[in-house]
Amino acid sequence: MPQQDRATLLPLPPLDRAQQVISALADYIQEAGLKPGDRLPAERELMTALAVGRSTVREVLSHFQALGVVEARKGSGTYLLRAISGATIHMPLALDTEHLRDALLQTLEVRRGIEAEAGMVAARRRTDADLINIETKLDEMERVHLAKGTSGPEDLAFHLAIYDATHNPLFRQLLEQMREAFERFWEKPFDRPDFARRSFPFHRTLFNAIAAQDADAARQETLKILAIVEEDIKEMSR
């Protein structure tokens, strides 16, 4: 009997569905002996086997795609790009600290290195299509910011567009592994909607640097944004 036929997917208890599906599907891929190029079970099959909804299945498959593990082919299904297991797919990088101030400052040290480099690489490699995407996200961020005084999700989308403009999938993959820690910056830390508000103008100058393909200026504008973030962490956590 083929190894894939012996592997099973079982219904999950009602806890954190998405995380459980991630682990269950990764274990299934390993147990079934799926190899790069093999097709994963269809969405409906996953929904039935795991007793979860379509949105959960799609969230997990999107997560796998962001990590570069699977590829969705229109009209054909989802295919494995690299071998994985439950031990390798779910390794989110997180901080074991109860203090938001410490978590943000420690994450910022990593974020500074990644984002400064991403800005430089994006400035060198961005295409015209990338530039349109980044500016679209920036325009929406500015619109929401001016209307509400804060624009966390739109700000994050702007930075993700810069990551994509690097054309290096590792930037996105690193973010996926650190998403929980990174997203704290855009969730009104310390219950302050004005957190990092002073950095708002530098997002436009960062875009201008990327548009001009000025890598050094892109790095400097990124560092200006993150310097304000650091100042506000220290000031607002007192």
PDB file of C-alpha atoms in Angstrom:
ATOM      1  CA  MET A   1       0.000   0.000   0.000  1.00  0.00           C
ATOM      2  CA  PRO A   2       1.413   3.425  -0.911  1.00  0.00           C
ATOM      3  CA  GLN A   3       2.680   5.423   2.058  1.00  0.00           C
ATOM      4  CA  GLN A   4       0.343   8.313   1.153  1.00  0.00           C
ATOM      5  CA  ASP A   5      -2.686   6.019   1.519  1.00  0.00           C
ATOM      6  CA  ARG A   6      -1.748   5.150   5.107  1.00  0.00           C
ATOM      7  CA  ALA A   7      -1.386   8.770   6.248  1.00  0.00           C
ATOM      8  CA  THR A   8      -4.506  10.204   7.846  1.00  0.00           C
ATOM      9  CA  LEU A   9      -5.949  13.613   8.705  1.00  0.00           C
ATOM     10  CA  LEU A  10      -8.135  13.645  11.823  1.00  0.00           C
ATOM     11  CA  PRO A  11     -10.657  16.254  13.100  1.00  0.00           C
ATOM     12  CA  LEU A  12      -9.188  18.798  15.475  1.00  0.00           C
ATOM     13  CA  PRO A  13     -10.439  19.953  18.878  1.00  0.00           C
ATOM     14  CA  PRO A  14     -11.731  23.571  19.011  1.00  0.00           C
ATOM     15  CA  LEU A  15      -8.561  25.374  20.081  1.00  0.00           C
ATOM     16  CA  ASP A  16      -6.375  27.522  17.823  1.00  0.00           C
ATOM     17  CA  ARG A  17      -7.598  26.161  14.521  1.00  0.00           C
ATOM     18  CA  ALA A  18      -5.072  27.791  12.216  1.00  0.00           C
ATOM     19  CA  GLN A  19      -2.043  26.724  14.246  1.00  0.00           C
ATOM     20  CA  GLN A  20      -3.410  23.219  14.596  1.00  0.00           C
ATOM     21  CA  VAL A  21      -4.030  22.936  10.876  1.00  0.00           C
ATOM     22  CA  ILE A  22      -0.481  24.130  10.204  1.00  0.00           C
ATOM     23  CA  SER A  23       0.909  21.370  12.424  1.00  0.00           C
ATOM     24  CA  ALA A  24      -1.520  18.701  11.201  1.00  0.00           C
ATOM     25  CA  LEU A  25      -0.900  19.422   7.536  1.00  0.00           C
ATOM     26  CA  ALA A  26       2.872  19.530   8.012  1.00  0.00           C
ATOM     27  CA  ASP A  27       2.741  16.167   9.819  1.00  0.00           C
ATOM     28  CA  TYR A  28       0.560  14.739   7.046  1.00  0.00           C
ATOM     29  CA  ILE A  29       3.021  15.890   4.374  1.00  0.00           C
ATOM     30  CA  GLN A  30       5.834  14.111   6.210  1.00  0.00           C
ATOM     31  CA  GLU A  31       3.878  10.927   6.955  1.00  0.00           C
ATOM     32  CA  ALA A  32       2.516  10.698   3.407  1.00  0.00           C
ATOM     33  CA  GLY A  33       6.015  11.045   2.033  1.00  0.00           C
ATOM     34  CA  LEU A  34       5.030  13.926  -0.226  1.00  0.00           C
ATOM     35  CA  LYS A  35       7.907  15.313  -2.220  1.00  0.00           C
ATOM     36  CA  PRO A  36       8.433  18.644  -3.981  1.00  0.00           C
ATOM     37  CA  GLY A  37       6.142  18.705  -6.993  1.00  0.00           C
ATOM     38  CA  ASP A  38       3.432  16.550  -5.361  1.00  0.00           C
ATOM     39  CA  ARG A  39      -0.096  17.947  -5.069  1.00  0.00           C
ATOM     40  CA  LEU A  40      -1.657  18.550  -1.648  1.00  0.00           C
ATOM     41  CA  PRO A  41      -5.203  17.406  -0.846  1.00  0.00           C
ATOM     42  CA  ALA A  42      -7.879  19.721  -2.230  1.00  0.00           C
ATOM     43  CA  GLU A  43      -9.372  22.457  -0.035  1.00  0.00           C
ATOM     44  CA  ARG A  44     -12.649  20.604   0.400  1.00  0.00           C
ATOM     45  CA  GLU A  45     -10.819  17.403   1.369  1.00  0.00           C
ATOM     46  CA  LEU A  46      -8.819  19.307   3.995  1.00  0.00           C
ATOM     47  CA  MET A  47     -11.979  20.970   5.316  1.00  0.00           C
ATOM     48  CA  THR A  48     -13.736  17.623   5.699  1.00  0.00           C
ATOM     49  CA  ALA A  49     -10.804  15.709   7.128  1.00  0.00           C
ATOM     50  CA  LEU A  50      -9.859  18.361   9.695  1.00  0.00           C
ATOM     51  CA  ALA A  51     -13.399  19.609  10.423  1.00  0.00           C
ATOM     52  CA  VAL A  52     -12.464  23.256   9.816  1.00  0.00           C
ATOM     53  CA  GLY A  53     -13.891  25.948   7.578  1.00  0.00           C
ATOM     54  CA  ARG A  54     -12.677  27.108   4.193  1.00  0.00           C
ATOM     55  CA  SER A  55     -11.297  30.366   5.627  1.00  0.00           C
ATOM     56  CA  THR A  56      -9.036  28.474   8.043  1.00  0.00           C
ATOM     57  CA  VAL A  57      -7.740  26.195   5.308  1.00  0.00           C
ATOM     58  CA  ARG A  58      -7.043  29.162   3.047  1.00  0.00           C
ATOM     59  CA  GLU A  59      -5.313  31.050   5.866  1.00  0.00           C
ATOM     60  CA  VAL A  60      -2.979  28.091   6.429  1.00  0.00           C
ATOM     61  CA  LEU A  61      -2.257  27.611   2.721  1.00  0.00           C
ATOM     62  CA  SER A  62      -1.509  31.344   2.420  1.00  0.00           C
ATOM     63  CA  HIS A  63       0.876  31.017   5.364  1.00  0.00           C
ATOM     64  CA  PHE A  64       2.618  28.100   3.644  1.00  0.00           C
ATOM     65  CA  GLN A  65       2.860  30.104   0.417  1.00  0.00           C
ATOM     66  CA  ALA A  66       4.404  33.067   2.254  1.00  0.00           C
ATOM     67  CA  LEU A  67       7.037  30.710   3.637  1.00  0.00           C
ATOM     68  CA  GLY A  68       7.769  29.416   0.149  1.00  0.00           C
ATOM     69  CA  VAL A  69       6.647  25.902   1.064  1.00  0.00           C
ATOM     70  CA  VAL A  70       3.772  25.468  -1.409  1.00  0.00           C
ATOM     71  CA  GLU A  71       2.615  26.971  -4.679  1.00  0.00           C
ATOM     72  CA  ALA A  72      -0.985  27.451  -5.797  1.00  0.00           C
ATOM     73  CA  ARG A  73      -1.560  26.743  -9.473  1.00  0.00           C
ATOM     74  CA  LYS A  74      -4.798  28.131 -10.844  1.00  0.00           C
ATOM     75  CA  GLY A  75      -7.184  25.391 -11.874  1.00  0.00           C
ATOM     76  CA  SER A  76      -4.790  22.673 -10.777  1.00  0.00           C
ATOM     77  CA  GLY A  77      -4.370  22.798  -7.002  1.00  0.00           C
ATOM     78  CA  THR A  78      -1.668  23.428  -4.412  1.00  0.00           C
ATOM     79  CA  TYR A  79       1.730  21.819  -4.859  1.00  0.00           C
ATOM     80  CA  LEU A  80       4.605  21.211  -2.472  1.00  0.00           C
ATOM     81  CA  LEU A  81       7.777  23.163  -3.249  1.00  0.00           C
ATOM     82  CA  ARG A  82       9.989  21.765  -0.500  1.00  0.00           C
ATOM     83  CA  ALA A  83       9.889  18.904   1.962  1.00  0.00           C
ATOM     84  CA  ILE A  84       8.637  19.848   5.426  1.00  0.00           C
ATOM     85  CA  SER A  85       7.540  18.277   8.701  1.00  0.00           C
ATOM     86  CA  GLY A  86       5.804  19.357  11.883  1.00  0.00           C
ATOM     87  CA  ALA A  87       9.240  20.014  13.375  1.00  0.00           C
ATOM     88  CA  THR A  88      10.306  22.435  10.652  1.00  0.00           C
ATOM     89  CA  ILE A  89       7.201  24.302   9.490  1.00  0.00           C
ATOM     90  CA  HIS A  90       6.100  25.794  12.794  1.00  0.00           C
ATOM     91  CA  MET A  91       9.041  27.585  14.340  1.00  0.00           C
ATOM     92  CA  PRO A  92       7.778  31.104  15.024  1.00  0.00           C
ATOM     93  CA  LEU A  93      10.447  33.299  16.517  1.00  0.00           C
ATOM     94  CA  ALA A  94       9.045  34.847  19.684  1.00  0.00           C
ATOM     95  CA  LEU A  95      10.262  36.449  22.873  1.00  0.00           C
ATOM     96  CA  ASP A  96       9.643  34.962  26.294  1.00  0.00           C
ATOM     97  CA  THR A  97       8.957  38.214  28.106  1.00  0.00           C
ATOM     98  CA  GLU A  98       5.942  39.625  29.880  1.00  0.00           C
ATOM     99  CA  HIS A  99       7.058  43.221  29.411  1.00  0.00           C
ATOM    100  CA  LEU A 100       5.922  44.863  26.192  1.00  0.00           C
ATOM    101  CA  ARG A 101       8.682  47.459  26.435  1.00  0.00           C
ATOM    102  CA  ASP A 102      11.418  44.811  26.471  1.00  0.00           C
ATOM    103  CA  ALA A 103       9.770  42.780  23.720  1.00  0.00           C
ATOM    104  CA  LEU A 104       9.461  45.810  21.437  1.00  0.00           C
ATOM    105  CA  LEU A 105      13.024  46.999  22.035  1.00  0.00           C
ATOM    106  CA  GLN A 106      14.493  43.544  21.443  1.00  0.00           C
ATOM    107  CA  THR A 107      12.410  43.040  18.318  1.00  0.00           C
ATOM    108  CA  LEU A 108      13.376  46.521  17.115  1.00  0.00           C
ATOM    109  CA  GLU A 109      17.046  45.547  17.166  1.00  0.00           C
ATOM    110  CA  VAL A 110      16.274  42.795  14.659  1.00  0.00           C
ATOM    111  CA  ARG A 111      13.762  44.879  12.717  1.00  0.00           C
ATOM    112  CA  ARG A 112      16.302  47.671  12.254  1.00  0.00           C
ATOM    113  CA  GLY A 113      18.761  45.346  10.553  1.00  0.00           C
ATOM    114  CA  ILE A 114      16.165  43.675   8.344  1.00  0.00           C
ATOM    115  CA  GLU A 115      14.248  46.790   7.284  1.00  0.00           C
ATOM    116  CA  ALA A 116      17.290  48.969   6.639  1.00  0.00           C
ATOM    117  CA  GLU A 117      18.656  46.276   4.344  1.00  0.00           C
ATOM    118  CA  ALA A 118      15.247  45.692   2.733  1.00  0.00           C
ATOM    119  CA  GLY A 119      14.973  49.393   1.921  1.00  0.00           C
ATOM    120  CA  MET A 120      18.371  49.393   0.261  1.00  0.00           C
ATOM    121  CA  VAL A 121      17.707  46.228  -1.735  1.00  0.00           C
ATOM    122  CA  ALA A 122      14.257  47.447  -2.790  1.00  0.00           C
ATOM    123  CA  ALA A 123      15.778  50.717  -4.016  1.00  0.00           C
ATOM    124  CA  ARG A 124      18.207  48.776  -6.197  1.00  0.00           C
ATOM    125  CA  ARG A 125      15.805  46.155  -7.537  1.00  0.00           C
ATOM    126  CA  ARG A 126      12.352  47.700  -7.578  1.00  0.00           C
ATOM    127  CA  THR A 127      10.432  47.571 -10.819  1.00  0.00           C
ATOM    128  CA  ASP A 128       7.889  50.086 -12.066  1.00  0.00           C
ATOM    129  CA  ALA A 129       5.161  47.684 -10.919  1.00  0.00           C
ATOM    130  CA  ASP A 130       6.746  47.505  -7.446  1.00  0.00           C
ATOM    131  CA  LEU A 131       6.788  51.288  -7.285  1.00  0.00           C
ATOM    132  CA  ILE A 132       3.095  51.482  -8.139  1.00  0.00           C
ATOM    133  CA  ASN A 133       2.324  48.901  -5.450  1.00  0.00           C
ATOM    134  CA  ILE A 134       4.378  50.681  -2.783  1.00  0.00           C
ATOM    135  CA  GLU A 135       2.862  54.069  -3.601  1.00  0.00           C
ATOM    136  CA  THR A 136      -0.652  52.627  -3.592  1.00  0.00           C
ATOM    137  CA  LYS A 137      -0.052  51.292  -0.076  1.00  0.00           C
ATOM    138  CA  LEU A 138       1.509  54.600   0.965  1.00  0.00           C
ATOM    139  CA  ASP A 139      -1.396  56.639  -0.405  1.00  0.00           C
ATOM    140  CA  GLU A 140      -3.849  54.483   1.537  1.00  0.00           C
ATOM    141  CA  MET A 141      -1.750  54.759   4.694  1.00  0.00           C
ATOM    142  CA  GLU A 142      -1.673  58.556   4.370  1.00  0.00           C
ATOM    143  CA  ARG A 143      -5.413  58.707   3.683  1.00  0.00           C
ATOM    144  CA  VAL A 144      -6.292  56.658   6.769  1.00  0.00           C
ATOM    145  CA  HIS A 145      -3.717  58.451   8.922  1.00  0.00           C
ATOM    146  CA  LEU A 146      -5.103  61.875   8.039  1.00  0.00           C
ATOM    147  CA  ALA A 147      -8.666  60.682   8.650  1.00  0.00           C
ATOM    148  CA  LYS A 148      -8.099  58.790  11.898  1.00  0.00           C
ATOM    149  CA  GLY A 149      -4.739  59.932  13.234  1.00  0.00           C
ATOM    150  CA  THR A 150      -3.430  56.359  13.112  1.00  0.00           C
ATOM    151  CA  SER A 151      -2.988  53.740  10.391  1.00  0.00           C
ATOM    152  CA  GLY A 152      -1.411  50.590  11.817  1.00  0.00           C
ATOM    153  CA  PRO A 153      -2.574  47.972   9.265  1.00  0.00           C
ATOM    154  CA  GLU A 154      -1.937  50.308   6.346  1.00  0.00           C
ATOM    155  CA  ASP A 155       1.527  51.138   7.681  1.00  0.00           C
ATOM    156  CA  LEU A 156       2.336  47.423   7.882  1.00  0.00           C
ATOM    157  CA  ALA A 157       1.079  46.907   4.315  1.00  0.00           C
ATOM    158  CA  PHE A 158       3.435  49.670   3.140  1.00  0.00           C
ATOM    159  CA  HIS A 159       6.440  47.966   4.715  1.00  0.00           C
ATOM    160  CA  LEU A 160       5.403  44.582   3.313  1.00  0.00           C
ATOM    161  CA  ALA A 161       5.276  46.114  -0.163  1.00  0.00           C
ATOM    162  CA  ILE A 162       8.882  47.209   0.292  1.00  0.00           C
ATOM    163  CA  TYR A 163       9.821  43.664   1.329  1.00  0.00           C
ATOM    164  CA  ASP A 164       8.190  42.356  -1.842  1.00  0.00           C
ATOM    165  CA  ALA A 165      10.117  44.892  -3.939  1.00  0.00           C
ATOM    166  CA  THR A 166      13.393  43.280  -2.834  1.00  0.00           C
ATOM    167  CA  HIS A 167      12.483  40.207  -4.928  1.00  0.00           C
ATOM    168  CA  ASN A 168      14.112  38.165  -2.169  1.00  0.00           C
ATOM    169  CA  PRO A 169      11.513  35.827  -0.624  1.00  0.00           C
ATOM    170  CA  LEU A 170      13.575  35.425   2.545  1.00  0.00           C
ATOM    171  CA  PHE A 171      12.524  38.880   3.744  1.00  0.00           C
ATOM    172  CA  ARG A 172       8.854  37.816   3.723  1.00  0.00           C
ATOM    173  CA  GLN A 173       9.677  34.399   5.155  1.00  0.00           C
ATOM    174  CA  LEU A 174      11.560  35.958   8.070  1.00  0.00           C
ATOM    175  CA  LEU A 175       8.614  38.223   8.763  1.00  0.00           C
ATOM    176  CA  GLU A 176       6.234  35.260   8.726  1.00  0.00           C
ATOM    177  CA  GLN A 177       8.379  33.531  11.340  1.00  0.00           C
ATOM    178  CA  MET A 178       8.426  36.677  13.465  1.00  0.00           C
ATOM    179  CA  ARG A 179       4.938  37.960  12.640  1.00  0.00           C
ATOM    180  CA  GLU A 180       3.603  37.860  16.206  1.00  0.00           C
ATOM    181  CA  ALA A 181       6.528  39.893  17.514  1.00  0.00           C
ATOM    182  CA  PHE A 182       6.553  42.321  14.569  1.00  0.00           C
ATOM    183  CA  GLU A 183       2.812  43.013  14.557  1.00  0.00           C
ATOM    184  CA  ARG A 184       2.985  44.440  18.067  1.00  0.00           C
ATOM    185  CA  PHE A 185       4.423  47.607  16.528  1.00  0.00           C
ATOM    186  CA  TRP A 186       1.192  48.187  14.587  1.00  0.00           C
ATOM    187  CA  GLU A 187      -1.310  47.319  17.338  1.00  0.00           C
ATOM    188  CA  LYS A 188      -1.316  50.629  19.245  1.00  0.00           C
ATOM    189  CA  PRO A 189       1.265  49.573  21.843  1.00  0.00           C
ATOM    190  CA  PHE A 190       0.777  51.002  25.339  1.00  0.00           C
ATOM    191  CA  ASP A 191      -2.793  51.871  24.239  1.00  0.00           C
ATOM    192  CA  ARG A 192      -1.358  54.901  22.468  1.00  0.00           C
ATOM    193  CA  PRO A 193      -2.827  55.535  19.014  1.00  0.00           C
ATOM    194  CA  ASP A 194      -0.169  58.229  18.590  1.00  0.00           C
ATOM    195  CA  PHE A 195       2.649  55.671  18.886  1.00  0.00           C
ATOM    196  CA  ALA A 196       5.347  56.515  16.277  1.00  0.00           C
ATOM    197  CA  ARG A 197       3.071  59.180  14.774  1.00  0.00           C
ATOM    198  CA  ARG A 198       6.059  61.476  14.294  1.00  0.00           C
ATOM    199  CA  SER A 199       7.510  58.977  11.811  1.00  0.00           C
ATOM    200  CA  PHE A 200       4.607  59.553   9.411  1.00  0.00           C
ATOM    201  CA  PRO A 201       6.365  62.049   7.059  1.00  0.00           C
ATOM    202  CA  PHE A 202       9.407  59.813   6.662  1.00  0.00           C
ATOM    203  CA  HIS A 203       7.379  57.101   4.941  1.00  0.00           C
ATOM    204  CA  ARG A 204       6.930  59.431   1.967  1.00  0.00           C
ATOM    205  CA  THR A 205      10.636  60.314   1.914  1.00  0.00           C
ATOM    206  CA  LEU A 206      11.467  56.594   2.116  1.00  0.00           C
ATOM    207  CA  PHE A 207       9.262  55.992  -0.910  1.00  0.00           C
ATOM    208  CA  ASN A 208      10.962  58.876  -2.742  1.00  0.00           C
ATOM    209  CA  ALA A 209      14.375  57.326  -2.072  1.00  0.00           C
ATOM    210  CA  ILE A 210      13.228  53.951  -3.399  1.00  0.00           C
ATOM    211  CA  ALA A 211      11.696  55.633  -6.444  1.00  0.00           C
ATOM    212  CA  ALA A 212      15.021  57.421  -7.084  1.00  0.00           C
ATOM    213  CA  GLN A 213      16.849  54.100  -6.615  1.00  0.00           C
ATOM    214  CA  ASP A 214      18.982  55.781  -3.952  1.00  0.00           C
ATOM    215  CA  ALA A 215      19.864  52.862  -1.688  1.00  0.00           C
ATOM    216  CA  ASP A 216      21.774  54.904   0.881  1.00  0.00           C
ATOM    217  CA  ALA A 217      18.927  57.404   1.235  1.00  0.00           C
ATOM    218  CA  ALA A 218      16.426  54.550   1.595  1.00  0.00           C
ATOM    219  CA  ARG A 219      18.496  53.161   4.441  1.00  0.00           C
ATOM    220  CA  GLN A 220      18.717  56.551   6.159  1.00  0.00           C
ATOM    221  CA  GLU A 221      14.967  57.209   5.880  1.00  0.00           C
ATOM    222  CA  THR A 222      14.232  53.751   7.294  1.00  0.00           C
ATOM    223  CA  LEU A 223      16.551  54.414  10.223  1.00  0.00           C
ATOM    224  CA  LYS A 224      14.805  57.753  10.882  1.00  0.00           C
ATOM    225  CA  ILE A 225      11.461  55.940  11.164  1.00  0.00           C
ATOM    226  CA  LEU A 226      12.867  53.329  13.511  1.00  0.00           C
ATOM    227  CA  ALA A 227      14.671  55.918  15.652  1.00  0.00           C
ATOM    228  CA  ILE A 228      11.302  57.549  16.367  1.00  0.00           C
ATOM    229  CA  VAL A 229       9.811  54.125  17.116  1.00  0.00           C
ATOM    230  CA  GLU A 230      12.582  53.519  19.667  1.00  0.00           C
ATOM    231  CA  GLU A 231      12.088  56.934  21.267  1.00  0.00           C
ATOM    232  CA  ASP A 232       8.359  56.350  21.635  1.00  0.00           C
ATOM    233  CA  ILE A 233       8.843  52.885  23.121  1.00  0.00           C
ATOM    234  CA  LYS A 234      11.070  54.333  25.810  1.00  0.00           C
ATOM    235  CA  GLU A 235       8.932  57.425  26.419  1.00  0.00           C
ATOM    236  CA  MET A 236       5.490  55.769  26.386  1.00  0.00           C
ATOM    237  CA  SER A 237       6.517  52.824  28.566  1.00  0.00           C
ATOM    238  CA  ARG A 238       7.478  54.993  31.519  1.00  0.00           C
TER     239      ARG A 238
END
